Amino acid sequence: MDINQTTEENLLNAIHNNRLSHTYMFEGDTLETLRRYSMFFALNIFGDTARNRALLEEGNHPDFYYLSTEETTIKKEEVAHLMHAMNNKPTETEYKVYVIEAFEKLTPQAENSLLKFLEEPPEKTIALLLTIDKSNILPTIHSRAQHVFIKGDSADRMKELGDLSEGDLQTIDVLSLNAAHIKELGEDFSRLRNAALEFSVKWINRHPLVLLDIKPMLDMCSERRDHLLLLQLIDGGVRQAMHSKLNLDIFKPYKEELKVDKMISVNHLTKMLEEIEQANKMIQFNVHPTLAFEGMVINSKG
């Protein structure tokens, strides 16, 4: 069953079984998909009637508030306006629902002002926090939310990234990469993808000079999420090589053929994947990227 179909069923079950949480964090890689699921959930919380559907589509539902911005940040004043609106009792339905799109845009002041509201929400009020980058959100907010992962729909992802090459789009779609992040990288994504592919092939085939490729590859990255993206791309290359070894053709993030030496075993590729996961954890704990990547290669020899 499709992961998002299961998610829909779980959300509907929470409504039908009267087990709604007061705060949900919808995480994913494509904002358009998260928007659609937030509207789906809100509609079903209110009741999927013609009237509720029409009010939501027109943006006039009195029990619904949608906060979004084209700016780079969401300020404390905007959050204060939302909280004021949510303190009123529902008029059309049993619940009030609010959505904050791109929650990672909240300034520290806005986030802290909302925290108290999330700790003591008005009765029958449900928050839907949408994020494509949860890494800098306060841990205290994470702890108060029920997390729901929603994989970006291919059509939404392609709509955001239509200017990239066919090979780039295939990689992005198969690996479910963060569309907003890729869009920010622009042409740099293609260079990072190609470097990751070249590195993966050398590493898989135990090229003696593969460690020399790490620094120029990391020089293409400017922040932690770039390093994590690089690991996703390398992970995709290793997994594609493993599928090829097993004569499977169900996972192919790279259009290019990955040439793998006959002597390379599935066990070796499995060990590489384990080291990628370890490097991922190290990066998330702010270990220097060079140490994480070099350790990944050296430890895989094992």
Coordinates of C-alpha atoms in Angstrom, one line a residue:
M1 CA 0.0 0.0 0.0
D2 CA 1.3 3.5 -0.8
I3 CA 2.7 5.3 2.2
N4 CA 0.5 8.3 1.7
Q5 CA -2.6 6.2 1.4
T6 CA -1.8 4.6 4.8
T7 CA -1.2 8.1 6.2
E8 CA -4.7 9.2 4.9
E9 CA -6.3 6.2 6.6
N10 CA -4.5 6.9 9.9
L11 CA -5.6 10.5 9.9
L12 CA -9.2 9.6 9.1
N13 CA -9.1 6.9 11.8
A14 CA -8.0 9.5 14.4
I15 CA -11.0 11.6 13.5
H16 CA -13.5 8.7 13.5
N17 CA -12.1 7.2 16.8
N18 CA -12.2 10.7 18.5
R19 CA -8.4 10.5 19.1
L20 CA -7.2 13.8 17.6
S21 CA -4.0 15.3 18.9
H22 CA -3.9 19.1 19.5
T23 CA -0.7 19.5 17.4
Y24 CA 0.5 17.7 14.2
M25 CA 3.7 18.3 12.4
F26 CA 3.4 17.3 8.7
E27 CA 7.0 16.6 7.4
G28 CA 7.9 16.0 3.8
D29 CA 10.0 16.9 0.9
T30 CA 7.5 18.9 -1.2
L31 CA 5.5 21.8 0.2
E32 CA 2.6 21.5 -2.3
T33 CA 1.9 18.0 -1.2
L34 CA 1.9 19.0 2.5
R35 CA -0.5 21.8 1.7
R36 CA -2.9 19.4 0.0
Y37 CA -2.9 17.0 2.9
S38 CA -3.4 19.8 5.5
M39 CA -6.5 20.8 3.6
F40 CA -7.7 17.2 3.3
F41 CA -7.2 16.7 7.1
A42 CA -8.9 20.0 8.0
L43 CA -11.9 19.3 5.8
N44 CA -12.4 15.9 7.4
I45 CA -12.0 17.3 10.9
F46 CA -14.8 19.8 10.1
G47 CA -16.8 17.2 8.2
D48 CA -16.6 16.6 4.5
T49 CA -19.8 18.5 3.6
A50 CA -20.4 20.6 0.5
R51 CA -20.6 23.7 2.7
N52 CA -17.3 23.1 4.5
R53 CA -15.6 22.2 1.2
A54 CA -16.9 25.4 -0.4
L55 CA -15.8 27.6 2.5
L56 CA -12.3 26.2 2.6
E57 CA -11.9 26.5 -1.2
E58 CA -13.0 30.1 -1.0
G59 CA -10.7 30.8 2.0
N60 CA -13.7 31.9 4.0
H61 CA -14.1 29.2 6.7
P62 CA -14.6 31.0 10.0
D63 CA -13.0 28.1 12.0
F64 CA -9.9 27.8 9.8
Y65 CA -6.8 29.9 9.7
Y66 CA -3.9 29.4 7.2
L67 CA -0.7 31.3 7.9
S68 CA 1.9 31.5 5.0
T69 CA 4.3 34.0 3.6
E70 CA 6.4 34.7 0.6
E71 CA 9.0 36.3 2.9
T72 CA 12.0 34.5 4.3
T73 CA 10.6 34.6 7.9
I74 CA 7.3 34.4 9.8
K75 CA 7.3 37.1 12.5
K76 CA 6.0 37.2 16.0
E77 CA 3.2 39.7 15.0
E78 CA 1.8 37.3 12.4
V79 CA 1.7 34.5 15.0
A80 CA 0.1 36.8 17.5
H81 CA -2.7 37.5 15.0
L82 CA -3.2 33.8 14.5
M83 CA -3.4 33.1 18.2
H84 CA -5.9 35.9 18.7
A85 CA -8.1 34.4 15.9
M86 CA -7.8 30.9 17.4
N87 CA -8.9 32.0 20.9
N88 CA -12.4 32.6 19.6
K89 CA -14.9 29.7 19.8
P90 CA -15.7 27.7 16.7
T91 CA -18.9 28.9 14.9
E92 CA -19.4 26.5 12.0
T93 CA -18.1 23.2 13.3
E94 CA -17.0 21.5 16.5
Y95 CA -13.3 22.4 16.0
K96 CA -11.0 25.2 15.0
V97 CA -8.0 24.3 12.8
Y98 CA -5.0 26.4 11.9
V99 CA -2.1 25.7 9.5
I100 CA 1.3 27.2 9.6
E101 CA 3.0 26.6 6.2
A102 CA 6.8 26.3 6.2
F103 CA 7.0 26.3 10.0
E104 CA 10.8 26.4 9.8
K105 CA 10.4 30.1 8.7
L106 CA 9.3 31.2 12.2
T107 CA 11.7 33.6 13.9
P108 CA 13.0 32.5 17.3
Q109 CA 10.7 35.1 18.9
A110 CA 7.7 33.9 16.9
E111 CA 8.5 30.3 17.8
N112 CA 8.8 31.0 21.5
S113 CA 5.5 33.0 21.5
L114 CA 3.7 30.1 19.9
L115 CA 5.2 27.5 22.3
K116 CA 3.0 28.6 25.2
F117 CA -0.1 28.4 22.9
L118 CA 0.9 24.9 21.9
E119 CA 1.4 23.9 25.6
E120 CA -2.1 25.2 26.6
P121 CA -4.2 25.3 23.4
P122 CA -7.8 26.4 23.5
E123 CA -10.3 23.6 23.7
K124 CA -11.1 21.9 20.4
T125 CA -8.2 23.7 18.6
I126 CA -5.9 21.7 16.3
A127 CA -2.6 22.9 14.9
L128 CA -1.1 21.6 11.6
L129 CA 2.5 22.6 11.3
L130 CA 4.0 22.0 7.8
T131 CA 7.7 21.7 7.4
I132 CA 10.3 20.6 4.8
D133 CA 13.2 21.3 7.1
K134 CA 12.6 20.3 10.7
S135 CA 16.2 20.5 11.8
N136 CA 16.1 24.0 13.4
I137 CA 12.7 23.7 15.0
L138 CA 12.7 23.9 18.8
P139 CA 12.9 20.4 20.4
T140 CA 10.1 21.5 22.8
I141 CA 7.8 22.0 19.8
H142 CA 8.8 18.7 18.3
S143 CA 7.9 17.0 21.6
R144 CA 4.4 18.5 21.7
A145 CA 3.6 17.4 18.1
Q146 CA 2.5 14.2 16.6
H147 CA 4.8 13.7 13.6
V148 CA 3.4 12.6 10.3
F149 CA 5.7 12.0 7.3
I150 CA 4.1 12.7 3.9
K151 CA 6.1 11.7 0.9
G152 CA 6.0 14.4 -1.9
D153 CA 3.9 13.4 -4.9
S154 CA 5.9 13.1 -8.1
A155 CA 3.7 15.6 -10.0
D156 CA 4.2 18.2 -7.2
R157 CA 7.9 17.7 -7.2
M158 CA 8.3 17.9 -10.9
K159 CA 6.1 21.1 -11.0
E160 CA 8.6 22.8 -8.7
L161 CA 11.7 21.6 -10.6
G162 CA 10.7 21.5 -14.2
D163 CA 13.9 23.3 -15.5
L164 CA 16.3 20.5 -14.5
S165 CA 17.7 17.7 -16.7
E166 CA 15.9 14.4 -17.1
G167 CA 18.7 12.7 -15.2
D168 CA 18.5 15.2 -12.3
L169 CA 14.7 14.8 -12.1
Q170 CA 15.0 11.0 -12.0
T171 CA 17.4 11.2 -9.1
I172 CA 15.2 13.7 -7.2
D173 CA 12.0 11.7 -7.7
V174 CA 13.4 8.3 -6.9
L175 CA 15.2 9.5 -3.8
S176 CA 12.3 11.8 -2.7
L177 CA 14.7 14.7 -2.3
N178 CA 13.6 18.0 -0.7
A179 CA 12.3 20.0 -3.7
A180 CA 12.6 23.4 -2.0
H181 CA 16.3 22.7 -1.1
I182 CA 17.0 21.5 -4.7
K183 CA 15.4 24.7 -6.0
E184 CA 17.6 26.9 -3.8
L185 CA 20.7 25.0 -5.0
G186 CA 19.8 25.7 -8.6
E187 CA 22.6 24.6 -11.0
D188 CA 24.8 23.6 -8.1
F189 CA 22.6 20.6 -7.6
S190 CA 23.6 19.0 -10.9
R191 CA 27.3 19.5 -10.0
L192 CA 26.7 18.0 -6.5
R193 CA 24.8 15.0 -8.0
N194 CA 27.5 14.3 -10.6
A195 CA 30.2 14.5 -7.9
A196 CA 28.3 12.1 -5.7
L197 CA 27.8 9.7 -8.5
E198 CA 31.5 9.7 -9.4
F199 CA 32.5 9.3 -5.8
S200 CA 30.1 6.5 -5.3
V201 CA 31.4 4.5 -8.2
K202 CA 35.0 4.9 -7.0
W203 CA 34.1 4.1 -3.4
I204 CA 32.1 1.0 -4.4
N205 CA 35.0 -0.3 -6.5
R206 CA 37.6 0.5 -3.8
H207 CA 39.5 3.0 -5.8
P208 CA 42.8 3.6 -3.9
L209 CA 42.5 7.4 -4.2
V210 CA 38.8 7.8 -3.4
L211 CA 39.7 9.8 -0.2
L212 CA 41.1 12.6 -2.3
D213 CA 37.6 13.1 -3.8
I214 CA 36.1 14.1 -0.5
K215 CA 37.4 17.6 -0.1
P216 CA 36.4 19.0 -3.5
M217 CA 33.0 17.3 -3.1
L218 CA 32.5 18.9 0.4
D219 CA 33.7 22.3 -1.0
M220 CA 30.4 22.3 -3.0
C221 CA 28.4 22.3 0.2
S222 CA 27.8 25.5 2.2
E223 CA 25.7 24.1 5.1
R224 CA 24.8 21.0 7.1
R225 CA 21.7 20.1 5.0
D226 CA 23.9 20.1 1.9
H227 CA 26.1 17.5 3.5
L228 CA 23.1 15.5 4.4
L229 CA 21.8 15.8 0.8
L230 CA 25.2 14.6 -0.4
L231 CA 24.9 11.5 1.8
Q232 CA 21.4 10.8 0.4
L233 CA 22.9 11.0 -3.1
I234 CA 25.7 8.6 -2.2
D235 CA 23.3 6.3 -0.5
G236 CA 21.2 6.2 -3.7
G237 CA 24.3 5.2 -5.7
V238 CA 25.2 2.4 -3.4
R239 CA 21.7 1.1 -3.2
Q240 CA 21.4 1.1 -7.0
A241 CA 24.6 -0.9 -7.2
M242 CA 23.2 -3.4 -4.7
H243 CA 20.0 -3.8 -6.7
S244 CA 22.1 -4.3 -9.9
K245 CA 24.1 -7.0 -8.1
L246 CA 20.9 -8.8 -7.1
N247 CA 19.6 -8.5 -10.7
L248 CA 16.8 -6.2 -9.6
D249 CA 15.6 -3.2 -11.6
I250 CA 13.2 -1.6 -9.2
F251 CA 15.4 1.1 -7.8
K252 CA 17.3 3.3 -10.1
P253 CA 17.9 6.9 -9.0
Y254 CA 20.7 7.4 -11.5
K255 CA 20.0 7.1 -15.2
E256 CA 23.7 6.5 -15.8
E257 CA 25.0 2.9 -15.5
L258 CA 27.0 2.2 -12.4
K259 CA 29.9 -0.1 -13.3
V260 CA 30.6 -2.4 -10.4
D261 CA 33.5 -4.8 -10.2
K262 CA 32.5 -8.5 -10.2
M263 CA 34.5 -9.0 -7.0
I264 CA 32.4 -6.5 -5.0
S265 CA 30.0 -8.4 -2.8
V266 CA 26.5 -7.6 -1.5
N267 CA 27.9 -7.8 2.0
H268 CA 30.5 -5.1 1.2
L269 CA 27.7 -2.9 -0.2
T270 CA 25.6 -3.5 3.0
K271 CA 28.6 -2.4 5.1
M272 CA 28.9 0.8 3.0
L273 CA 25.2 1.6 3.7
E274 CA 25.7 1.1 7.4
E275 CA 28.7 3.5 7.3
I276 CA 26.6 6.1 5.4
E277 CA 24.0 5.9 8.1
Q278 CA 26.7 6.4 10.7
A279 CA 28.1 9.4 8.9
N280 CA 24.6 10.8 8.7
K281 CA 24.3 10.6 12.5
M282 CA 27.7 12.3 12.9
I283 CA 26.7 15.2 10.7
Q284 CA 23.5 15.7 12.6
F285 CA 25.5 15.8 15.8
N286 CA 27.7 18.5 14.3
V287 CA 30.8 16.4 13.8
H288 CA 33.1 18.0 11.2
P289 CA 31.9 16.8 7.7
T290 CA 35.5 15.8 6.6
L291 CA 35.9 13.5 9.6
A292 CA 32.4 12.0 9.0
F293 CA 33.1 11.3 5.3
E294 CA 36.6 10.0 5.8
G295 CA 35.5 7.8 8.6
M296 CA 32.7 6.4 6.4
V297 CA 35.2 5.4 3.7
I298 CA 37.9 4.0 6.0
N299 CA 35.5 2.0 8.2
S300 CA 33.8 0.4 5.2
K301 CA 37.0 -1.4 4.4
G302 CA 36.5 -3.1 7.6

